[in-house]
Short mmCIF file of N, CA, C and O in Angstrom, two decimals:
data_model
loop_
_atom_site.label_atom_id
_atom_site.label_comp_id
_atom_site.label_asym_id
_atom_site.label_seq_id
_atom_site.Cartn_x
_atom_site.Cartn_y
_atom_site.Cartn_z
N MET A 219 18.93 3.92 32.35
CA MET A 219 20.36 3.79 32.19
C MET A 219 21.06 5.12 32.45
O MET A 219 22.14 5.13 33.03
N VAL A 220 20.43 6.19 32.04
CA VAL A 220 21.02 7.51 32.29
C VAL A 220 21.07 7.76 33.80
O VAL A 220 22.06 8.26 34.33
N TRP A 221 20.00 7.38 34.48
CA TRP A 221 19.95 7.56 35.94
C TRP A 221 21.09 6.80 36.62
O TRP A 221 21.67 7.29 37.58
N ALA A 222 21.44 5.63 36.15
CA ALA A 222 22.52 4.85 36.75
C ALA A 222 23.85 5.59 36.63
O ALA A 222 24.64 5.59 37.59
N ARG A 223 24.10 6.23 35.52
CA ARG A 223 25.34 7.00 35.37
C ARG A 223 25.35 8.23 36.26
O ARG A 223 26.36 8.57 36.86
N ILE A 224 24.20 8.88 36.36
CA ILE A 224 24.09 10.05 37.23
C ILE A 224 24.28 9.63 38.68
O ILE A 224 24.95 10.29 39.46
N TRP A 225 23.67 8.50 39.04
CA TRP A 225 23.74 8.04 40.43
C TRP A 225 25.17 7.71 40.86
O TRP A 225 25.52 7.90 42.02
N THR A 226 26.00 7.26 39.95
CA THR A 226 27.40 6.97 40.28
C THR A 226 28.09 8.21 40.84
O THR A 226 28.79 8.14 41.85
N VAL A 227 27.83 9.34 40.22
CA VAL A 227 28.42 10.60 40.69
C VAL A 227 27.78 11.03 42.00
O VAL A 227 28.47 11.40 42.96
N LEU A 228 26.46 10.96 42.07
CA LEU A 228 25.76 11.38 43.29
C LEU A 228 26.11 10.50 44.48
O LEU A 228 26.26 11.00 45.60
N ALA A 229 26.22 9.20 44.28
CA ALA A 229 26.54 8.29 45.37
C ALA A 229 27.89 8.64 45.98
O ALA A 229 28.05 8.68 47.21
N ASN A 230 28.87 8.93 45.13
CA ASN A 230 30.19 9.33 45.64
C ASN A 230 30.11 10.63 46.42
O ASN A 230 30.80 10.81 47.43
N HIS A 231 29.27 11.54 45.97
CA HIS A 231 29.08 12.80 46.69
C HIS A 231 28.47 12.55 48.07
O HIS A 231 28.91 13.13 49.07
N PHE A 232 27.44 11.71 48.13
CA PHE A 232 26.80 11.40 49.42
C PHE A 232 27.78 10.72 50.37
O PHE A 232 27.79 10.99 51.57
N ILE A 233 28.61 9.84 49.85
CA ILE A 233 29.61 9.16 50.68
C ILE A 233 30.63 10.17 51.20
O ILE A 233 30.99 10.15 52.38
N SER A 234 31.05 11.06 50.34
CA SER A 234 32.01 12.09 50.76
C SER A 234 31.40 13.02 51.82
O SER A 234 32.03 13.29 52.84
N ALA A 235 30.19 13.48 51.58
CA ALA A 235 29.52 14.37 52.55
C ALA A 235 29.20 13.63 53.84
O ALA A 235 29.29 14.20 54.93
N GLY A 236 28.86 12.36 53.74
CA GLY A 236 28.56 11.56 54.92
C GLY A 236 29.79 11.19 55.73
O GLY A 236 29.68 10.71 56.86
N SER A 237 30.96 11.44 55.18
CA SER A 237 32.23 11.18 55.87
C SER A 237 32.89 12.47 56.35
O SER A 237 34.01 12.44 56.83
N HIS A 238 32.20 13.57 56.19
CA HIS A 238 32.76 14.87 56.54
C HIS A 238 33.01 14.97 58.04
O HIS A 238 32.36 14.29 58.83
N HIS A 239 33.95 15.82 58.44
CA HIS A 239 34.27 15.96 59.87
C HIS A 239 33.23 16.77 60.63
O HIS A 239 33.11 16.65 61.84
N ASP A 240 32.43 17.57 59.93
CA ASP A 240 31.37 18.36 60.57
C ASP A 240 30.11 17.50 60.71
O ASP A 240 29.52 17.07 59.72
N GLU A 241 29.69 17.29 61.96
CA GLU A 241 28.54 16.42 62.26
C GLU A 241 27.26 16.91 61.58
O GLU A 241 26.44 16.11 61.14
N LYS A 242 27.08 18.22 61.48
CA LYS A 242 25.86 18.76 60.86
C LYS A 242 25.80 18.40 59.38
O LYS A 242 24.73 18.05 58.86
N ILE A 243 26.92 18.47 58.69
CA ILE A 243 26.97 18.11 57.27
C ILE A 243 26.67 16.62 57.11
O ILE A 243 25.93 16.22 56.21
N VAL A 244 27.24 15.81 57.99
CA VAL A 244 27.02 14.36 57.94
C VAL A 244 25.54 14.05 58.10
O VAL A 244 24.95 13.30 57.31
N MET A 245 24.91 14.62 59.11
CA MET A 245 23.49 14.34 59.38
C MET A 245 22.60 14.83 58.24
O MET A 245 21.67 14.16 57.84
N TYR A 246 22.91 16.00 57.71
CA TYR A 246 22.13 16.54 56.61
C TYR A 246 22.26 15.67 55.36
O TYR A 246 21.27 15.40 54.68
N SER A 247 23.47 15.20 55.08
CA SER A 247 23.67 14.38 53.88
C SER A 247 22.98 13.02 54.01
O SER A 247 22.39 12.53 53.05
N ILE A 248 23.04 12.42 55.19
CA ILE A 248 22.37 11.13 55.39
C ILE A 248 20.87 11.29 55.28
O ILE A 248 20.19 10.47 54.66
N ASP A 249 20.34 12.37 55.86
CA ASP A 249 18.90 12.60 55.76
C ASP A 249 18.48 12.87 54.32
O ASP A 249 17.44 12.39 53.87
N SER A 250 19.29 13.61 53.59
CA SER A 250 18.99 13.86 52.17
C SER A 250 19.03 12.57 51.36
O SER A 250 18.18 12.34 50.48
N LEU A 251 20.00 11.73 51.67
CA LEU A 251 20.08 10.43 51.00
C LEU A 251 18.85 9.59 51.32
O LEU A 251 18.30 8.93 50.44
N ARG A 252 18.39 9.65 52.55
CA ARG A 252 17.18 8.92 52.95
C ARG A 252 15.97 9.40 52.14
O ARG A 252 15.21 8.59 51.60
N GLN A 253 15.80 10.71 52.04
CA GLN A 253 14.67 11.27 51.30
C GLN A 253 14.71 10.86 49.83
O GLN A 253 13.68 10.47 49.26
N LEU A 254 15.87 10.94 49.23
CA LEU A 254 16.01 10.56 47.83
C LEU A 254 15.76 9.06 47.64
O LEU A 254 15.10 8.65 46.68
N SER A 255 16.24 8.26 48.57
CA SER A 255 16.04 6.81 48.48
C SER A 255 14.57 6.44 48.58
O SER A 255 14.08 5.59 47.84
N ILE A 256 13.86 7.09 49.50
CA ILE A 256 12.42 6.82 49.64
C ILE A 256 11.68 7.19 48.37
O ILE A 256 10.81 6.45 47.90
N LYS A 257 12.04 8.33 47.78
CA LYS A 257 11.41 8.73 46.51
C LYS A 257 11.66 7.68 45.43
O LYS A 257 10.79 7.35 44.65
N TYR A 258 12.89 7.19 45.38
CA TYR A 258 13.23 6.21 44.36
C TYR A 258 12.50 4.88 44.61
O TYR A 258 12.08 4.22 43.67
N LEU A 259 12.36 4.49 45.87
CA LEU A 259 11.69 3.23 46.18
C LEU A 259 10.20 3.27 45.82
O LEU A 259 9.56 2.22 45.75
N GLU A 260 9.65 4.44 45.61
CA GLU A 260 8.26 4.56 45.19
C GLU A 260 8.05 4.05 43.76
O GLU A 260 6.96 3.69 43.38
N ARG A 261 9.12 4.02 42.98
CA ARG A 261 9.04 3.56 41.60
C ARG A 261 9.25 2.05 41.55
O ARG A 261 10.06 1.51 42.28
N ALA A 262 8.54 1.40 40.67
CA ALA A 262 8.71 -0.05 40.50
C ALA A 262 10.06 -0.33 39.86
O ALA A 262 10.46 0.37 38.92
N GLU A 263 10.74 -1.32 40.36
CA GLU A 263 12.04 -1.68 39.79
C GLU A 263 11.83 -2.62 38.61
O GLU A 263 11.05 -3.56 38.68
N LEU A 264 12.55 -2.34 37.55
CA LEU A 264 12.45 -3.17 36.35
C LEU A 264 13.10 -4.53 36.61
O LEU A 264 14.06 -4.65 37.37
N ALA A 265 12.58 -5.54 35.95
CA ALA A 265 13.14 -6.89 36.09
C ALA A 265 14.59 -6.91 35.62
O ALA A 265 14.96 -6.21 34.67
N LYS A 266 15.40 -7.70 36.29
CA LYS A 266 16.82 -7.89 35.96
C LYS A 266 17.67 -6.63 36.18
O LYS A 266 18.77 -6.52 35.65
N PHE A 267 17.16 -5.66 36.93
CA PHE A 267 17.94 -4.48 37.29
C PHE A 267 18.10 -4.44 38.80
O PHE A 267 17.28 -4.99 39.53
N SER A 268 19.13 -3.79 39.25
CA SER A 268 19.36 -3.69 40.70
C SER A 268 19.62 -2.25 41.11
O SER A 268 20.50 -1.97 41.91
N PHE A 269 18.82 -1.35 40.58
CA PHE A 269 19.00 0.06 40.91
C PHE A 269 18.69 0.35 42.37
O PHE A 269 19.31 1.23 42.97
N GLN A 270 17.75 -0.37 42.97
CA GLN A 270 17.47 -0.15 44.39
C GLN A 270 18.70 -0.46 45.24
O GLN A 270 19.02 0.29 46.16
N ASN A 271 19.37 -1.53 44.92
CA ASN A 271 20.59 -1.88 45.64
C ASN A 271 21.63 -0.77 45.46
O ASN A 271 22.32 -0.41 46.41
N ASP A 272 21.73 -0.23 44.26
CA ASP A 272 22.67 0.86 43.99
C ASP A 272 22.32 2.11 44.79
O ASP A 272 23.20 2.79 45.31
N ILE A 273 21.03 2.41 44.89
CA ILE A 273 20.57 3.59 45.62
C ILE A 273 20.92 3.47 47.10
O ILE A 273 21.31 4.45 47.74
N LEU A 274 20.78 2.28 47.66
CA LEU A 274 21.03 2.09 49.09
C LEU A 274 22.50 1.82 49.42
O LEU A 274 22.88 1.82 50.59
N LYS A 275 23.32 1.61 48.42
CA LYS A 275 24.73 1.29 48.64
C LYS A 275 25.49 2.35 49.44
O LYS A 275 26.32 1.99 50.28
N PRO A 276 25.25 3.67 49.26
CA PRO A 276 25.97 4.64 50.10
C PRO A 276 25.71 4.46 51.60
O PRO A 276 26.60 4.68 52.41
N PHE A 277 24.51 4.02 51.97
CA PHE A 277 24.25 3.72 53.38
C PHE A 277 25.17 2.61 53.86
O PHE A 277 25.68 2.65 54.97
N VAL A 278 25.37 1.60 53.02
CA VAL A 278 26.24 0.47 53.38
C VAL A 278 27.67 0.96 53.57
O VAL A 278 28.31 0.66 54.57
N VAL A 279 28.16 1.73 52.61
CA VAL A 279 29.53 2.23 52.67
C VAL A 279 29.73 3.09 53.92
O VAL A 279 30.70 2.92 54.66
N LEU A 280 28.79 4.01 54.18
CA LEU A 280 28.89 4.88 55.34
C LEU A 280 28.81 4.08 56.64
O LEU A 280 29.47 4.40 57.61
N ASN A 281 28.00 3.04 56.67
CA ASN A 281 27.85 2.23 57.88
C ASN A 281 29.10 1.39 58.14
O ASN A 281 29.42 1.10 59.28
N LEU A 282 29.80 1.01 57.08
CA LEU A 282 31.00 0.19 57.25
C LEU A 282 32.23 1.00 57.61
O LEU A 282 33.24 0.45 58.03
N MET A 283 32.15 2.32 57.43
CA MET A 283 33.29 3.19 57.78
C MET A 283 33.31 3.40 59.29
O MET A 283 32.71 4.32 59.82
N ARG A 284 33.98 2.53 59.98
CA ARG A 284 33.95 2.53 61.44
C ARG A 284 34.85 3.58 62.08
O ARG A 284 34.53 4.11 63.13
N ASN A 285 35.98 3.86 61.47
CA ASN A 285 36.92 4.77 62.11
C ASN A 285 36.39 6.21 62.11
O ASN A 285 35.89 6.69 61.12
N SER A 286 36.50 6.85 63.23
CA SER A 286 36.06 8.23 63.47
C SER A 286 34.57 8.43 63.16
O SER A 286 34.17 9.48 62.71
N GLN A 287 33.79 7.42 63.41
CA GLN A 287 32.36 7.52 63.15
C GLN A 287 31.63 7.74 64.47
O GLN A 287 31.90 7.07 65.46
N SER A 288 30.71 8.66 64.49
CA SER A 288 29.99 8.95 65.72
C SER A 288 28.84 7.96 65.91
O SER A 288 28.33 7.37 64.96
N GLU A 289 28.45 7.83 67.15
CA GLU A 289 27.32 6.96 67.49
C GLU A 289 26.05 7.48 66.83
O GLU A 289 25.25 6.70 66.30
N SER A 290 25.85 8.79 66.82
CA SER A 290 24.63 9.35 66.25
C SER A 290 24.54 9.08 64.75
O SER A 290 23.46 8.85 64.22
N LYS A 291 25.67 9.06 64.06
CA LYS A 291 25.68 8.77 62.63
C LYS A 291 25.28 7.32 62.39
O LYS A 291 24.43 7.04 61.54
N ARG A 292 25.85 6.40 63.14
CA ARG A 292 25.52 4.98 62.97
C ARG A 292 24.05 4.72 63.31
O ARG A 292 23.36 3.99 62.62
N ARG A 293 23.59 5.38 64.36
CA ARG A 293 22.19 5.22 64.77
C ARG A 293 21.26 5.80 63.70
O ARG A 293 20.22 5.20 63.37
N LEU A 294 21.62 6.94 63.12
CA LEU A 294 20.80 7.56 62.08
C LEU A 294 20.70 6.67 60.84
O LEU A 294 19.63 6.55 60.24
N ILE A 295 21.79 6.03 60.47
CA ILE A 295 21.77 5.14 59.31
C ILE A 295 20.79 4.00 59.53
O ILE A 295 19.96 3.69 58.67
N VAL A 296 20.86 3.37 60.71
CA VAL A 296 19.92 2.28 61.01
C VAL A 296 18.49 2.80 61.03
O VAL A 296 17.59 2.18 60.46
N ASP A 297 18.27 3.95 61.64
CA ASP A 297 16.92 4.52 61.70
C ASP A 297 16.37 4.84 60.31
O ASP A 297 15.19 4.63 60.04
N CYS A 298 17.23 5.34 59.43
CA CYS A 298 16.80 5.65 58.06
C CYS A 298 16.37 4.38 57.32
O CYS A 298 15.34 4.36 56.64
N ILE A 299 17.16 3.34 57.46
CA ILE A 299 16.83 2.07 56.80
C ILE A 299 15.52 1.51 57.35
O ILE A 299 14.67 1.05 56.59
N VAL A 300 15.35 1.60 58.65
CA VAL A 300 14.11 1.11 59.27
C VAL A 300 12.91 1.89 58.75
O VAL A 300 11.88 1.30 58.41
N GLN A 301 13.04 3.20 58.66
CA GLN A 301 11.94 4.01 58.15
C GLN A 301 11.61 3.64 56.71
O GLN A 301 10.44 3.53 56.34
N MET A 302 12.63 3.43 55.89
CA MET A 302 12.40 3.04 54.50
C MET A 302 11.68 1.70 54.41
O MET A 302 10.78 1.52 53.61
N ILE A 303 12.09 0.76 55.24
CA ILE A 303 11.47 -0.56 55.23
C ILE A 303 10.01 -0.45 55.62
O ILE A 303 9.13 -1.00 54.96
N LYS A 304 9.74 0.27 56.69
CA LYS A 304 8.36 0.38 57.18
C LYS A 304 7.44 1.07 56.18
O LYS A 304 6.28 0.70 56.05
N SER A 305 7.97 2.05 55.45
CA SER A 305 7.12 2.78 54.53
C SER A 305 7.04 2.15 53.14
O SER A 305 6.07 2.35 52.42
N LYS A 306 8.05 1.37 52.76
CA LYS A 306 8.12 0.85 51.39
C LYS A 306 8.38 -0.65 51.33
O LYS A 306 8.94 -1.15 50.36
N VAL A 307 7.99 -1.40 52.35
CA VAL A 307 8.32 -2.82 52.41
C VAL A 307 7.83 -3.59 51.17
O VAL A 307 8.51 -4.48 50.69
N GLY A 308 6.69 -3.23 50.64
CA GLY A 308 6.15 -3.94 49.49
C GLY A 308 6.85 -3.66 48.18
O GLY A 308 6.74 -4.44 47.23
N SER A 309 7.59 -2.57 48.11
CA SER A 309 8.22 -2.22 46.84
C SER A 309 9.73 -2.47 46.82
O SER A 309 10.37 -2.22 45.82
N ILE A 310 10.28 -2.96 47.92
CA ILE A 310 11.73 -3.23 47.93
C ILE A 310 11.99 -4.56 47.25
O ILE A 310 11.38 -5.57 47.59
N LYS A 311 12.88 -4.54 46.29
CA LYS A 311 13.25 -5.76 45.56
C LYS A 311 14.75 -6.01 45.75
O LYS A 311 15.15 -6.67 46.68
N SER A 312 15.58 -5.47 44.88
CA SER A 312 17.02 -5.69 44.98
C SER A 312 17.64 -4.94 46.16
O SER A 312 18.76 -5.24 46.56
N GLY A 313 16.91 -4.02 46.73
CA GLY A 313 17.41 -3.24 47.86
C GLY A 313 17.60 -4.05 49.13
O GLY A 313 18.32 -3.63 50.04
N TRP A 314 16.99 -5.23 49.20
CA TRP A 314 17.14 -6.06 50.41
C TRP A 314 18.60 -6.43 50.66
O TRP A 314 19.02 -6.56 51.81
N ARG A 315 19.37 -6.58 49.62
CA ARG A 315 20.78 -6.93 49.79
C ARG A 315 21.49 -5.86 50.63
O ARG A 315 22.18 -6.17 51.60
N SER A 316 21.31 -4.60 50.28
CA SER A 316 21.92 -3.51 51.04
C SER A 316 21.34 -3.40 52.44
O SER A 316 22.06 -3.14 53.40
N VAL A 317 20.03 -3.60 52.56
CA VAL A 317 19.38 -3.53 53.87
C VAL A 317 20.01 -4.53 54.83
O VAL A 317 20.39 -4.18 55.96
N PHE A 318 20.16 -5.77 54.39
CA PHE A 318 20.71 -6.77 55.28
C PHE A 318 22.22 -6.61 55.49
O PHE A 318 22.74 -7.01 56.54
N MET A 319 22.91 -5.99 54.56
CA MET A 319 24.32 -5.66 54.78
C MET A 319 24.45 -4.63 55.90
O MET A 319 25.35 -4.71 56.75
N ILE A 320 23.55 -3.67 55.94
CA ILE A 320 23.56 -2.66 56.99
C ILE A 320 23.22 -3.29 58.34
O ILE A 320 23.89 -3.02 59.34
N PHE A 321 22.21 -4.15 58.36
CA PHE A 321 21.86 -4.82 59.61
C PHE A 321 22.99 -5.73 60.09
O PHE A 321 23.26 -5.83 61.28
N THR A 322 23.68 -6.39 59.17
CA THR A 322 24.80 -7.25 59.55
C THR A 322 25.93 -6.43 60.16
O THR A 322 26.49 -6.80 61.20
N ALA A 323 26.26 -5.31 59.53
CA ALA A 323 27.31 -4.44 60.08
C ALA A 323 26.90 -3.87 61.43
O ALA A 323 27.72 -3.77 62.35
N SER A 324 25.63 -3.51 61.56
CA SER A 324 25.14 -2.96 62.83
C SER A 324 25.13 -4.00 63.93
O SER A 324 25.32 -3.66 65.11
N ALA A 325 24.92 -5.24 63.58
CA ALA A 325 24.94 -6.31 64.59
C ALA A 325 26.33 -6.52 65.16
O ALA A 325 26.49 -7.09 66.24
N ASP A 326 27.34 -6.01 64.47
CA ASP A 326 28.73 -6.14 64.92
C ASP A 326 29.22 -4.85 65.59
O ASP A 326 30.40 -4.71 65.86
N ASP A 327 28.32 -3.92 65.84
CA ASP A 327 28.70 -2.64 66.43
C ASP A 327 29.13 -2.83 67.88
O ASP A 327 28.70 -3.77 68.55
N GLU A 328 29.98 -1.91 68.38
CA GLU A 328 30.43 -2.01 69.77
C GLU A 328 29.38 -1.50 70.75
O GLU A 328 29.45 -1.80 71.94
N LEU A 329 28.41 -0.73 70.26
CA LEU A 329 27.35 -0.22 71.13
C LEU A 329 26.18 -1.19 71.17
O LEU A 329 25.61 -1.55 70.14
N GLU A 330 25.83 -1.60 72.37
CA GLU A 330 24.77 -2.58 72.54
C GLU A 330 23.43 -2.08 72.03
O GLU A 330 22.65 -2.85 71.45
N SER A 331 23.16 -0.79 72.17
CA SER A 331 21.88 -0.24 71.72
C SER A 331 21.71 -0.35 70.21
O SER A 331 20.61 -0.62 69.72
N ILE A 332 22.78 -0.17 69.46
CA ILE A 332 22.71 -0.29 68.00
C ILE A 332 22.54 -1.75 67.60
O ILE A 332 21.77 -2.08 66.70
N VAL A 333 23.23 -2.65 68.30
CA VAL A 333 23.10 -4.09 68.03
C VAL A 333 21.66 -4.53 68.30
O VAL A 333 21.05 -5.23 67.49
N GLU A 334 21.10 -4.10 69.43
CA GLU A 334 19.72 -4.46 69.77
C GLU A 334 18.73 -3.90 68.75
O GLU A 334 17.78 -4.58 68.35
N SER A 335 18.96 -2.66 68.32
CA SER A 335 18.09 -2.05 67.33
C SER A 335 18.12 -2.82 66.02
O SER A 335 17.07 -3.08 65.41
N ALA A 336 19.31 -3.22 65.58
CA ALA A 336 19.43 -3.99 64.35
C ALA A 336 18.69 -5.32 64.47
O ALA A 336 17.95 -5.71 63.57
N PHE A 337 18.88 -6.01 65.59
CA PHE A 337 18.23 -7.31 65.79
C PHE A 337 16.71 -7.17 65.82
O PHE A 337 15.99 -7.92 65.17
N GLU A 338 16.21 -6.18 66.58
CA GLU A 338 14.76 -5.97 66.67
C GLU A 338 14.16 -5.65 65.30
O GLU A 338 13.07 -6.12 64.97
N ASN A 339 14.88 -4.87 64.52
CA ASN A 339 14.35 -4.50 63.22
C ASN A 339 14.42 -5.63 62.21
O ASN A 339 13.56 -5.72 61.33
N VAL A 340 15.39 -6.51 62.33
CA VAL A 340 15.40 -7.69 61.47
C VAL A 340 14.19 -8.56 61.80
O VAL A 340 13.52 -9.07 60.90
N GLU A 341 13.87 -8.68 63.08
CA GLU A 341 12.67 -9.43 63.48
C GLU A 341 11.41 -8.80 62.89
O GLU A 341 10.53 -9.50 62.38
N GLN A 342 11.33 -7.47 62.94
CA GLN A 342 10.17 -6.77 62.37
C GLN A 342 10.08 -6.97 60.87
O GLN A 342 8.98 -7.14 60.32
N VAL A 343 11.21 -6.95 60.19
CA VAL A 343 11.23 -7.15 58.74
C VAL A 343 10.67 -8.53 58.41
O VAL A 343 9.86 -8.69 57.50
N ILE A 344 11.10 -9.52 59.16
CA ILE A 344 10.64 -10.89 58.91
C ILE A 344 9.12 -10.98 59.09
O ILE A 344 8.44 -11.60 58.26
N THR A 345 8.58 -10.34 60.12
CA THR A 345 7.13 -10.38 60.31
C THR A 345 6.40 -9.56 59.26
O THR A 345 5.29 -9.91 58.86
N LEU A 346 7.00 -8.46 58.78
CA LEU A 346 6.38 -7.66 57.73
C LEU A 346 6.31 -8.41 56.41
O LEU A 346 5.35 -8.27 55.66
N ILE A 347 7.34 -9.18 56.12
CA ILE A 347 7.40 -9.90 54.85
C ILE A 347 6.43 -11.07 54.82
O ILE A 347 5.89 -11.41 53.78
N LYS A 348 6.18 -11.67 55.96
CA LYS A 348 5.29 -12.84 56.01
C LYS A 348 3.95 -12.49 55.55
O LYS A 348 3.16 -12.21 55.09
#
């Protein structure tokens, strides 16, 4: 419960840093969020809690912020989610909601390469889960 209160502050910080005008700060913050998320996904999620979804929510918010967003940022978000899925597919529980929200937003991207990447990775997720 304490972690949930701490995460509320940290999530807002990651969203703010991920929306910064300096591309280096954006990339560093998204990569840091990825590292922290992977560490958190290593822990088993307690029943009736959705902390994984909360941890991945900044990725969703950053991915949905379309205005003044660079292609590299959107691509990095999809790549981070894919890496998390591939490394922690067995331990993701409530986090699937955020994962599929990111893939849904990416499927609506104006860049064909990002749309194709999202579609291919959804296919991979389905085969990994089977």
